[in-house]
Short mmCIF file of C-alpha atoms in Angstrom, two decimals:
data_model
loop_
_atom_site.label_atom_id
_atom_site.label_comp_id
_atom_site.label_asym_id
_atom_site.label_seq_id
_atom_site.Cartn_x
_atom_site.Cartn_y
_atom_site.Cartn_z
CA MET A 5 -61.67 -85.79 -53.80
CA PRO A 6 -61.82 -84.39 -50.25
CA LEU A 7 -62.14 -80.69 -49.56
CA PHE A 8 -59.36 -79.25 -47.39
CA PRO A 9 -60.70 -77.67 -44.19
CA THR A 10 -58.30 -74.78 -44.94
CA LEU A 11 -59.67 -74.44 -48.47
CA ALA A 12 -63.15 -74.19 -46.99
CA ARG A 13 -62.00 -71.28 -44.84
CA VAL A 14 -60.26 -69.60 -47.78
CA SER A 15 -63.41 -70.05 -49.89
CA LEU A 16 -65.52 -68.40 -47.21
CA LEU A 17 -63.18 -65.43 -47.11
CA ALA A 18 -63.29 -65.20 -50.90
CA LEU A 19 -67.09 -65.05 -50.79
CA LEU A 20 -66.73 -61.95 -48.63
CA ALA A 21 -64.39 -60.24 -51.11
CA PRO A 22 -67.04 -58.56 -53.31
CA ALA A 23 -68.82 -57.19 -50.26
CA LEU A 24 -65.49 -55.98 -48.88
CA ALA A 25 -64.50 -54.37 -52.15
CA LEU A 26 -67.79 -52.58 -52.82
CA ALA A 27 -68.72 -51.61 -49.28
CA GLN A 28 -68.76 -47.91 -48.58
CA PRO A 29 -66.18 -47.37 -45.78
CA VAL A 30 -68.08 -45.10 -43.45
CA GLU A 31 -67.64 -46.83 -40.09
CA PRO A 32 -64.64 -45.72 -37.99
CA ASP A 33 -63.28 -49.26 -37.57
CA PHE A 34 -63.70 -50.26 -41.25
CA ALA A 35 -59.95 -50.16 -41.99
CA ALA A 36 -59.13 -52.20 -38.90
CA ARG A 37 -61.75 -54.86 -39.74
CA THR A 38 -60.51 -55.00 -43.33
CA ALA A 39 -56.90 -55.44 -42.16
CA ALA A 40 -57.97 -58.26 -39.83
CA LEU A 41 -59.82 -60.02 -42.66
CA VAL A 42 -56.81 -59.72 -44.96
CA GLU A 43 -54.53 -61.11 -42.24
CA ARG A 44 -56.78 -64.14 -41.67
CA HIS A 45 -56.83 -64.70 -45.41
CA ARG A 46 -53.01 -64.58 -45.55
CA VAL A 47 -52.65 -67.14 -42.76
CA ASN A 48 -55.16 -69.51 -44.38
CA VAL A 49 -53.55 -69.23 -47.82
CA ASP A 50 -50.11 -69.97 -46.38
CA ASP A 51 -51.52 -72.99 -44.56
CA LEU A 52 -53.34 -74.27 -47.65
CA LEU A 53 -50.46 -73.89 -50.09
CA GLY A 54 -47.73 -74.77 -47.63
CA ASN A 55 -49.35 -78.12 -46.79
CA ALA A 56 -50.90 -78.99 -50.19
CA ARG A 57 -48.09 -81.35 -51.24
CA GLN A 58 -48.28 -83.29 -47.97
CA GLU A 59 -52.05 -83.56 -48.37
CA GLY A 60 -51.86 -85.41 -51.69
CA MET A 61 -51.97 -82.42 -54.06
CA ALA A 62 -49.39 -80.77 -56.30
CA LEU A 63 -48.49 -77.10 -56.55
CA LEU A 64 -48.64 -75.64 -60.05
CA VAL A 65 -47.02 -72.32 -60.90
CA ILE A 66 -48.34 -70.89 -64.15
CA PRO A 67 -47.78 -67.46 -65.74
CA THR A 68 -50.41 -65.13 -67.13
CA LEU A 69 -50.21 -61.47 -68.18
CA ASN A 70 -49.34 -58.83 -65.60
CA LEU A 71 -52.06 -56.22 -66.13
CA ASP A 72 -50.13 -53.71 -64.00
CA VAL A 73 -47.44 -53.27 -66.69
CA GLY A 74 -47.47 -49.84 -68.33
CA PRO A 75 -49.02 -46.55 -67.26
CA GLN A 76 -52.21 -46.45 -65.21
CA ARG A 77 -55.36 -46.84 -67.28
CA ASP A 78 -57.93 -44.10 -67.69
CA PHE A 79 -60.98 -45.93 -66.41
CA GLU A 80 -63.16 -42.94 -67.26
CA ASP A 81 -62.75 -44.04 -70.89
CA ASP A 82 -65.36 -46.69 -71.72
CA ALA A 83 -63.23 -48.52 -74.31
CA THR A 84 -60.24 -48.68 -71.95
CA ARG A 85 -62.35 -49.98 -69.10
CA ASP A 86 -64.12 -52.53 -71.34
CA ARG A 87 -60.81 -53.92 -72.57
CA PHE A 88 -59.52 -54.23 -69.01
CA VAL A 89 -62.71 -55.94 -67.81
CA ARG A 90 -62.42 -58.52 -70.56
CA GLN A 91 -58.71 -59.14 -69.89
CA ARG A 92 -59.18 -59.45 -66.16
CA SER A 93 -62.27 -61.67 -66.44
CA THR A 94 -60.58 -64.18 -68.76
CA PHE A 95 -59.87 -67.60 -67.26
CA VAL A 96 -58.01 -70.38 -69.06
CA HIS A 97 -59.34 -73.75 -67.86
CA TRP A 98 -57.43 -77.03 -67.92
CA ASN A 99 -59.87 -79.89 -67.34
CA HIS A 100 -58.92 -83.17 -65.67
CA GLN A 101 -58.96 -86.01 -68.17
CA SER A 102 -61.10 -88.33 -66.04
CA GLU A 103 -62.50 -86.30 -63.11
CA LYS A 104 -65.27 -84.14 -64.61
CA ASP A 105 -65.37 -81.41 -61.96
CA THR A 106 -61.62 -81.17 -61.35
CA VAL A 107 -60.11 -78.14 -63.08
CA ILE A 108 -57.08 -75.85 -63.16
CA SER A 109 -58.15 -72.25 -63.81
CA ALA A 110 -55.59 -69.48 -64.34
CA GLY A 111 -56.38 -65.81 -64.76
CA ALA A 112 -56.28 -62.43 -63.05
CA GLY A 113 -59.99 -62.19 -62.25
CA ASP A 114 -62.21 -62.99 -59.29
CA HIS A 115 -62.30 -66.75 -58.95
CA LYS A 116 -65.22 -68.82 -57.68
CA MET A 117 -63.41 -71.51 -55.78
CA ASN A 118 -64.64 -75.03 -55.08
CA SER A 119 -63.05 -78.33 -54.07
CA GLY A 120 -62.27 -79.34 -57.65
CA ASP A 121 -61.07 -75.90 -58.77
CA PRO A 122 -59.27 -74.00 -55.98
CA GLY A 123 -58.00 -71.36 -58.41
CA PRO A 124 -54.97 -69.08 -57.95
CA GLN A 125 -54.25 -68.52 -54.26
CA PHE A 126 -50.99 -66.57 -54.51
CA GLN A 127 -49.40 -64.52 -57.28
CA THR A 128 -46.21 -62.56 -57.84
CA VAL A 129 -45.07 -60.39 -60.74
CA ARG A 130 -41.92 -60.14 -62.82
CA GLY A 131 -42.06 -57.72 -65.75
CA LYS A 132 -44.91 -58.60 -68.10
CA LEU A 133 -45.68 -61.88 -66.31
CA LEU A 134 -47.92 -62.62 -63.35
CA TYR A 135 -46.96 -65.99 -61.82
CA GLN A 136 -49.90 -67.71 -60.10
CA VAL A 137 -49.64 -70.59 -57.63
CA ILE A 138 -52.51 -73.08 -57.68
CA PRO A 139 -53.05 -76.22 -55.54
CA VAL A 140 -53.87 -79.04 -57.96
CA TRP A 141 -55.20 -82.56 -57.61
CA PRO A 142 -52.94 -85.12 -59.39
CA GLY A 143 -53.72 -86.27 -62.90
CA GLU A 144 -53.60 -85.21 -66.54
CA TYR A 145 -55.20 -81.89 -67.48
CA ARG A 146 -56.12 -80.60 -70.94
CA LEU A 147 -56.56 -76.96 -71.93
CA ASN A 148 -59.94 -77.01 -73.70
CA ARG A 149 -62.09 -74.26 -72.18
CA ILE A 150 -61.85 -70.46 -71.79
CA THR A 151 -64.35 -68.08 -70.19
CA TYR A 152 -64.53 -64.28 -70.18
CA HIS A 153 -66.90 -61.33 -69.87
CA GLN A 154 -67.42 -59.02 -72.84
CA PRO A 155 -68.91 -55.69 -71.72
CA ARG A 156 -70.97 -53.25 -73.75
CA THR A 157 -71.60 -55.71 -76.61
CA GLU A 158 -74.88 -56.95 -78.02
CA LEU A 159 -75.47 -60.63 -78.73
CA PRO A 160 -75.09 -61.64 -82.39
CA VAL A 161 -78.01 -62.21 -84.70
CA THR A 162 -78.94 -65.89 -84.76
CA VAL A 163 -79.60 -68.08 -87.81
CA PRO A 164 -81.40 -71.41 -88.41
CA PRO A 165 -79.52 -74.50 -87.16
CA GLN A 166 -76.73 -75.87 -89.33
CA SER A 167 -75.92 -79.54 -89.76
CA ALA A 168 -74.16 -81.45 -87.00
CA MET A 169 -71.47 -82.49 -89.51
CA GLU A 170 -70.61 -78.86 -90.22
CA ARG A 171 -70.29 -78.17 -86.49
CA LEU A 172 -67.99 -81.15 -85.99
CA LYS A 173 -65.59 -79.75 -88.57
CA LYS A 174 -64.99 -76.65 -86.45
CA ILE A 175 -62.39 -76.25 -83.69
CA GLY A 176 -65.07 -75.61 -81.06
CA ILE A 177 -68.13 -73.66 -79.99
CA ALA A 178 -68.79 -70.44 -78.13
CA THR A 179 -71.85 -70.17 -75.87
CA LEU A 180 -72.88 -66.59 -75.09
CA HIS A 181 -74.94 -65.65 -72.03
CA ARG A 182 -76.47 -62.15 -72.03
CA THR A 183 -75.69 -59.92 -69.05
CA VAL A 184 -76.79 -56.49 -67.86
CA ASP A 185 -73.89 -54.47 -66.44
CA ARG A 186 -74.08 -51.46 -64.16
CA GLU A 187 -72.08 -48.47 -65.39
CA PHE A 188 -71.92 -44.83 -64.31
CA LYS A 189 -72.09 -41.53 -66.14
CA MET A 190 -70.83 -38.52 -64.19
CA THR A 191 -73.14 -35.50 -64.09
CA ALA A 192 -70.96 -33.41 -61.77
CA ALA A 193 -67.40 -33.33 -60.44
CA GLN A 194 -66.44 -36.80 -59.18
CA PRO A 195 -65.64 -37.08 -55.46
CA GLN A 196 -62.22 -38.49 -54.61
CA SER A 197 -61.99 -41.79 -52.77
CA GLY A 198 -58.91 -43.96 -52.27
CA GLN A 199 -56.64 -41.46 -54.04
CA ASP A 200 -55.85 -38.42 -51.88
CA THR A 201 -57.55 -39.91 -48.81
CA ASP A 202 -57.50 -43.32 -47.18
CA ASP A 203 -60.75 -45.17 -47.90
CA GLY A 204 -59.83 -48.07 -45.63
CA LEU A 205 -59.84 -50.69 -48.40
CA GLY A 206 -56.09 -51.26 -48.38
CA LYS A 207 -53.77 -51.49 -51.37
CA GLY A 208 -53.61 -53.63 -54.47
CA CYS A 209 -54.33 -57.26 -53.70
CA GLU A 210 -55.77 -56.36 -50.30
CA VAL A 211 -58.67 -54.71 -52.10
CA VAL A 212 -59.49 -57.79 -54.19
CA LEU A 213 -58.52 -60.16 -51.33
CA ARG A 214 -55.76 -62.14 -53.02
CA ALA A 215 -52.37 -62.97 -51.59
CA GLY A 216 -49.38 -61.51 -53.43
CA GLY A 217 -48.90 -58.71 -55.95
CA GLY A 218 -50.13 -57.65 -59.36
CA CYS A 219 -53.51 -56.22 -58.34
CA ASP A 220 -52.92 -52.46 -58.56
CA GLU A 221 -54.97 -51.87 -61.70
CA ALA A 222 -57.68 -54.23 -60.46
CA ALA A 223 -57.86 -52.25 -57.22
CA ARG A 224 -58.11 -48.99 -59.18
CA GLU A 225 -61.00 -50.41 -61.24
CA VAL A 226 -62.75 -51.53 -58.04
CA ARG A 227 -62.36 -48.00 -56.70
CA TRP A 228 -63.75 -46.55 -59.96
CA ARG A 229 -66.92 -48.58 -59.41
CA LEU A 230 -67.03 -47.70 -55.71
CA ASN A 231 -66.70 -44.01 -56.57
CA GLY A 232 -69.48 -44.44 -59.13
CA GLU A 233 -71.78 -45.92 -56.49
CA ILE A 234 -70.94 -43.11 -54.07
CA ALA A 235 -71.45 -40.47 -56.76
CA SER A 236 -74.73 -42.06 -57.83
CA SER A 237 -76.00 -42.00 -54.24
CA ALA A 238 -74.94 -38.34 -53.97
CA GLY A 239 -76.74 -37.40 -57.17
CA SER A 240 -73.57 -36.56 -59.11
CA ALA A 241 -73.68 -39.63 -61.39
CA ASP A 242 -76.32 -41.60 -63.25
CA ALA A 243 -76.33 -45.40 -63.02
CA VAL A 244 -76.70 -46.84 -66.53
CA SER A 245 -77.54 -50.40 -67.55
CA THR A 246 -75.52 -51.75 -70.50
CA SER A 247 -75.76 -55.06 -72.35
CA GLY A 248 -72.87 -57.49 -72.46
CA PHE A 249 -72.32 -61.22 -72.40
CA ASN A 250 -70.37 -63.98 -70.70
CA ALA A 251 -68.60 -66.22 -73.22
CA GLU A 252 -67.70 -69.86 -72.73
CA LEU A 253 -65.38 -71.29 -75.37
CA VAL A 254 -65.15 -75.08 -75.53
CA PHE A 255 -62.72 -76.54 -78.05
CA SER A 256 -60.44 -79.41 -78.97
CA PRO A 257 -57.53 -79.61 -76.48
CA ILE A 258 -54.65 -77.27 -77.29
CA ALA A 259 -52.23 -78.41 -74.57
CA ALA A 260 -51.95 -80.92 -71.73
CA ILE A 261 -49.90 -81.43 -68.58
CA LYS A 262 -49.62 -84.32 -66.11
CA LEU A 263 -49.04 -83.71 -62.40
CA GLU A 264 -48.24 -86.14 -59.60
CA ALA A 265 -49.12 -85.84 -55.93
CA GLY A 266 -46.41 -84.05 -53.95
CA GLU A 267 -44.88 -82.21 -56.91
CA ALA A 268 -44.17 -78.50 -57.32
CA VAL A 269 -44.17 -77.69 -61.05
CA LEU A 270 -43.76 -74.56 -63.16
CA THR A 271 -45.25 -74.75 -66.65
CA ASP A 272 -46.09 -72.46 -69.57
CA GLY A 273 -49.11 -70.20 -69.46
CA PHE A 274 -51.56 -69.34 -72.22
CA VAL A 275 -53.64 -66.20 -72.75
CA LEU A 276 -56.44 -65.30 -75.14
CA PRO A 277 -55.71 -62.20 -77.27
CA VAL A 278 -58.55 -59.68 -77.33
CA GLU A 279 -59.21 -60.23 -81.04
CA GLN A 280 -59.77 -63.96 -80.52
CA PRO A 281 -61.54 -66.25 -81.23
CA VAL A 282 -62.36 -66.08 -84.95
CA MET A 283 -66.06 -66.93 -85.20
CA THR A 284 -67.63 -68.67 -88.18
CA PRO A 285 -69.74 -66.07 -90.02
CA ASN A 286 -73.51 -66.52 -89.65
CA SER A 287 -73.13 -69.57 -87.41
CA CYS A 288 -74.87 -68.48 -84.18
CA GLU A 289 -77.93 -70.55 -83.34
CA ASP A 290 -80.49 -69.65 -80.70
CA THR A 291 -80.67 -72.17 -77.83
CA SER A 292 -82.09 -72.25 -74.29
CA LEU A 293 -78.57 -71.35 -73.06
CA GLY A 294 -78.25 -68.38 -75.41
CA PRO A 295 -76.59 -68.07 -78.82
CA VAL A 296 -74.20 -70.92 -79.62
CA CYS A 297 -71.67 -70.13 -82.37
CA THR A 298 -68.91 -72.15 -84.01
CA MET A 299 -65.29 -71.00 -84.19
CA ASP A 300 -63.20 -71.15 -87.36
CA SER A 301 -59.96 -70.82 -85.40
CA LEU A 302 -58.54 -70.00 -82.00
CA THR A 303 -55.08 -68.50 -81.45
CA LEU A 304 -53.55 -68.46 -77.97
CA MET A 305 -50.39 -66.69 -76.90
CA ARG A 306 -48.02 -68.97 -74.99
CA LEU A 307 -46.07 -67.49 -72.08
CA PRO A 308 -43.01 -69.73 -71.62
CA GLY A 309 -42.23 -70.54 -68.01
CA SER A 310 -38.71 -69.94 -66.68
CA LEU A 311 -37.38 -71.01 -63.29
CA ALA A 312 -34.68 -68.32 -63.44
CA ASP A 313 -37.26 -65.62 -64.18
CA PHE A 314 -39.66 -66.86 -61.49
CA ARG A 315 -36.87 -66.82 -58.90
CA GLN A 316 -36.33 -63.11 -59.61
CA ALA A 317 -39.96 -62.25 -58.80
CA PRO A 318 -40.82 -61.26 -55.19
CA SER A 319 -40.80 -64.47 -53.15
CA ALA A 320 -43.65 -65.85 -51.10
CA SER A 321 -41.70 -65.02 -47.95
CA SER A 322 -41.71 -61.33 -48.94
CA PHE A 323 -45.51 -61.51 -48.65
CA LYS A 324 -45.26 -63.22 -45.23
CA LEU A 325 -46.04 -66.70 -46.59
CA PRO A 326 -43.17 -68.78 -45.11
CA GLN A 327 -44.80 -72.20 -45.54
CA LEU A 328 -45.43 -71.57 -49.24
CA ASP A 329 -41.89 -70.27 -49.69
CA ALA A 330 -40.55 -73.55 -48.30
CA ALA A 331 -42.92 -75.60 -50.48
CA LEU A 332 -41.60 -73.90 -53.66
CA ARG A 333 -37.86 -74.38 -52.98
CA ASP A 334 -37.60 -77.54 -55.11
CA LEU A 335 -39.83 -76.23 -57.92
CA VAL A 336 -39.13 -77.82 -61.33
CA TYR A 337 -40.10 -76.78 -64.87
CA ARG A 338 -42.24 -79.05 -67.05
CA ALA A 339 -43.28 -78.08 -70.57
CA PRO A 340 -46.88 -78.88 -71.53
CA THR A 341 -47.66 -81.20 -74.42
CA LEU A 342 -48.86 -79.16 -77.42
CA TYR A 343 -51.50 -80.56 -79.77
CA TYR A 344 -51.04 -77.75 -82.31
CA GLN A 345 -47.87 -76.27 -83.72
CA PRO A 346 -46.84 -72.60 -83.46
CA GLU A 347 -48.36 -70.36 -86.11
CA SER A 348 -44.95 -69.76 -87.71
CA LYS A 349 -41.23 -69.78 -86.98
CA ALA A 350 -41.40 -66.02 -86.74
CA ALA A 351 -44.10 -66.30 -84.04
CA PRO A 352 -43.18 -69.41 -82.01
CA ASP A 353 -45.42 -68.46 -79.08
CA LEU A 354 -48.63 -68.01 -81.08
CA ILE A 355 -50.47 -71.35 -81.08
CA ARG A 356 -53.27 -71.48 -83.67
CA ALA A 357 -55.90 -74.20 -83.53
CA VAL A 358 -58.16 -74.81 -86.53
CA GLY A 359 -60.87 -77.30 -87.48
CA THR A 360 -60.88 -79.94 -90.19
CA ASP A 361 -62.18 -77.83 -93.10
#
């Protein structure tokens, strides 16, 4: 599948995002250069999404949770920040049935784009939902993989290998990759940056270099880390290394959707609750990739898509994306195929997948 020239430009800008977000804005023209980068990103995103349907792709609109709902988080609290990092880092992956490297990935985090997985390019919020717009190659996709980062958590104790037959009875496996995260402990009063003064990074989605809305808490967390780096350099904070892990859950498909070239489709979203998955006790085996554990069950929360609700969210044109706005005018809703039934009639949007035990 060919790589759009525009997608290549968008990808290059996305590679600059971490450097943009964590740079210390000391140069006089930093704000102006940041604004210019954001503007180029906006133009490229509008070009990519506005022309995707004519270029043989489809546009998929899929909801996830709006992490800006509710009061601002206290990122000085470790538990609060850890929970946010896990929520924001979670990506739900829908894999193409026949093209191995072609994927739909939805989630609020920083996305590593490539030709087979462009990721969310625009997003807009309505209440508890964050609607993401993703350019998608045609075909059938199955939801069978989720990734996330779990901070400040040690890897589980491993046990001798269990039989292959026992593994096959389970809903799926979780592979855990150890990480070392950089955190900060204040030793003196924290300097203000991006709160009472302009730090030149912009607002919300400008800070994380994504088109649309729904990035305010993400921008605040970026600024917390930036302030930590500044404070550490000034001697008013200690940099601390903490253990965590990246989790990759691979499981039997929970849902599927088929998309044709030239379509614009809204479907249901799915999110992973923080208490999920349910791991099999004493099942983690040591491998060259890290501990691999089996899962007894996996419950996802479905976020039903609604055309009427989506139309009440800020439009693409309100974010100066006129080509995308035009491309979404004939948007239609399509429900995904579910391979597992809701947990109960009282909880129709909780989809629980279990093995064959």
